[in-house]
Coordinates of C-alpha atoms in Angstrom, one line a residue:
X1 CA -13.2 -5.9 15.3
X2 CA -15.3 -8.4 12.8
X3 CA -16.5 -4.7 11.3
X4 CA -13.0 -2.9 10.5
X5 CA -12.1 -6.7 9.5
X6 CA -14.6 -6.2 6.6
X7 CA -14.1 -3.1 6.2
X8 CA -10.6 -4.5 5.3
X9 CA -11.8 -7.0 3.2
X10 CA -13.8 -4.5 1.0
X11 CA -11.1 -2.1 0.7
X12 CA -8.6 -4.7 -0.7
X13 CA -11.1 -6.1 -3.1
X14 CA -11.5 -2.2 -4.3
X15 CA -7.4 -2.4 -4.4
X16 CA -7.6 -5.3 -6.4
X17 CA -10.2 -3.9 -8.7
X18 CA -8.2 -0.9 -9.4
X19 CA -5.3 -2.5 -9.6
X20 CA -6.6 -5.3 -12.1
X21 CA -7.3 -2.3 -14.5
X22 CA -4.2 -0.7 -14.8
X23 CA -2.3 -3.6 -15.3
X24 CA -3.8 -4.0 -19.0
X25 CA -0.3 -5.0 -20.5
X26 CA 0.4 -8.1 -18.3
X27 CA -1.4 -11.6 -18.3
X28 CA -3.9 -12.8 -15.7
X29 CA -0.8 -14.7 -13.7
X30 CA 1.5 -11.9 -13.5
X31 CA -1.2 -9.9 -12.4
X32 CA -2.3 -11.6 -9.5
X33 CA 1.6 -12.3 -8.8
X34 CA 1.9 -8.6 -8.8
X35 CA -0.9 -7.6 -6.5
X36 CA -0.5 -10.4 -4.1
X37 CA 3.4 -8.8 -3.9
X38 CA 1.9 -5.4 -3.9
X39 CA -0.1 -6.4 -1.1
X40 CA 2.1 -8.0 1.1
X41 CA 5.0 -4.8 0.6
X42 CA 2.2 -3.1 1.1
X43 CA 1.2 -4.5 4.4
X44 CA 4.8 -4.8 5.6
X45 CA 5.2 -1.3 5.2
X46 CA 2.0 -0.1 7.1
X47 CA 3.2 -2.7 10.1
X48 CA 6.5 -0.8 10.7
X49 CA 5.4 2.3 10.8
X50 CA 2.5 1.2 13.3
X51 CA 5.4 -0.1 15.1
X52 CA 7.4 3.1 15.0
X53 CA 4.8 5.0 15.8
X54 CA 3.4 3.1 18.8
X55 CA 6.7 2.1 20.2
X56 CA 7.2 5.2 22.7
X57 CA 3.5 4.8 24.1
X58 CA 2.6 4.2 28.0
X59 CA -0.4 2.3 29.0
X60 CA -2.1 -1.0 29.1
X61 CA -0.4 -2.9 26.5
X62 CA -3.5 -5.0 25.6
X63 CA -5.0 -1.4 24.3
X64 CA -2.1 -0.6 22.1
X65 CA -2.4 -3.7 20.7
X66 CA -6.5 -3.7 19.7
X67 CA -5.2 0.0 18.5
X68 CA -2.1 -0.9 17.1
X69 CA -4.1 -4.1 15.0
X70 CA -7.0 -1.8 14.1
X71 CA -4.7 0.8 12.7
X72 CA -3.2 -1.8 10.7
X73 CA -6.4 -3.4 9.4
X74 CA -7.5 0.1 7.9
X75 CA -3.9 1.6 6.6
X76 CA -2.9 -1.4 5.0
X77 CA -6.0 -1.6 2.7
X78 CA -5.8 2.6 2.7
X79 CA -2.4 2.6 1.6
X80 CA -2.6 -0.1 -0.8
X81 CA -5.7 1.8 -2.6
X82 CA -3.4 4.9 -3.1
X83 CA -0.2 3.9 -4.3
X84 CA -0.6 0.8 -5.8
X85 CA -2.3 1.6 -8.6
X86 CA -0.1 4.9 -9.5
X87 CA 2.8 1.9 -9.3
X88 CA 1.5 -0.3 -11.7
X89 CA -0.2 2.2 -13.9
X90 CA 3.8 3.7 -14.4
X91 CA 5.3 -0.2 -14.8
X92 CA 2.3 -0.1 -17.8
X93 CA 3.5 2.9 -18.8
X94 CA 7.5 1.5 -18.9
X95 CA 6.4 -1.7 -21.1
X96 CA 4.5 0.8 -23.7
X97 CA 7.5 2.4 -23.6
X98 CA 6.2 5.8 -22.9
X99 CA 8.1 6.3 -20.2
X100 CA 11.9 5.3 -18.7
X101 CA 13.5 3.6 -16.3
X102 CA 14.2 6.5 -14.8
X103 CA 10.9 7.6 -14.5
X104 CA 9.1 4.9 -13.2
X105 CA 11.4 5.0 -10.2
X106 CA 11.0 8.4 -9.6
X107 CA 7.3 8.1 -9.7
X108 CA 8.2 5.1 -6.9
X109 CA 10.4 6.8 -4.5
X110 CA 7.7 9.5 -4.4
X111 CA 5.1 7.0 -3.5
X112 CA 7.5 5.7 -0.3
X113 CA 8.4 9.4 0.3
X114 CA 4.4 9.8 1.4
X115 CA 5.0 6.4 3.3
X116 CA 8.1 8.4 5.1
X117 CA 5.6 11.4 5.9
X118 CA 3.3 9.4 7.6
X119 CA 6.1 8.0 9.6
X120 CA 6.8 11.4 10.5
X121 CA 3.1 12.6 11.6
X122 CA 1.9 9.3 12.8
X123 CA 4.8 10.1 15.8
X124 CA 4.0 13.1 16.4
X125 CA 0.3 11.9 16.7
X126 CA 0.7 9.2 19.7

């Protein structure tokens, strides 16, 4: 468990990185306000649908758990690594004014639409 906790760890740093970079338009404290927020949505997200997914399973519940934990540890990181960035990059995009309102949440809704299909598969998977 120490190794998918680093694992973790290294992941969200890459997040952060990533994330830092596209967020050229905003100061140093709204950045880190931003991917703190990112990452805790983020992380709230991943842990419902681990619970939806895991919630119709049969067997020792001490396994689901280390499972249900593990998938957490690498989604969270996983999911925050691919649609974070495309988020803030858009928001920078919106303050340029290169884009609309409009836009940005369409480029949003699509990002929680692949959050909807993995609810989807990850039921059909357990």
């Amino acid at each position: 468990m120490l190794l998918i906790l680093t694992i973790s760890i290294i992941i969200y740093v890459i997040a952060g990185v990533m994330i830092y970079h596209n967020m050229y338009n905003y100061d140093k404290f709204s950045q880190i306000k931003l991917i703190t927020i990112g990452f805790i949505v983020t992380l709230i997200v991943t842990v419902i649908i681990c619970f939806i997914s895991t919630s119709g399973m049969v067997a020792n519940s001490k396994h689901i758990s280390v499972a249900r934990n593990t998938a957490i540890l690498i989604f969270a990181p996983i999911n925050a690594i691919i649609s974070l960035p495309y988020i803030y990059n858009s928001l920078n995009k919106y303050k340029d004014k290169r884009i609309d309102k409009a836009r940005v949440k369409k480029e949003s809704c699509d990002i929680f639409n692949n959050f909807d299909f993995y609810i989807h598969i990850g039921s059909r998977i357990y």
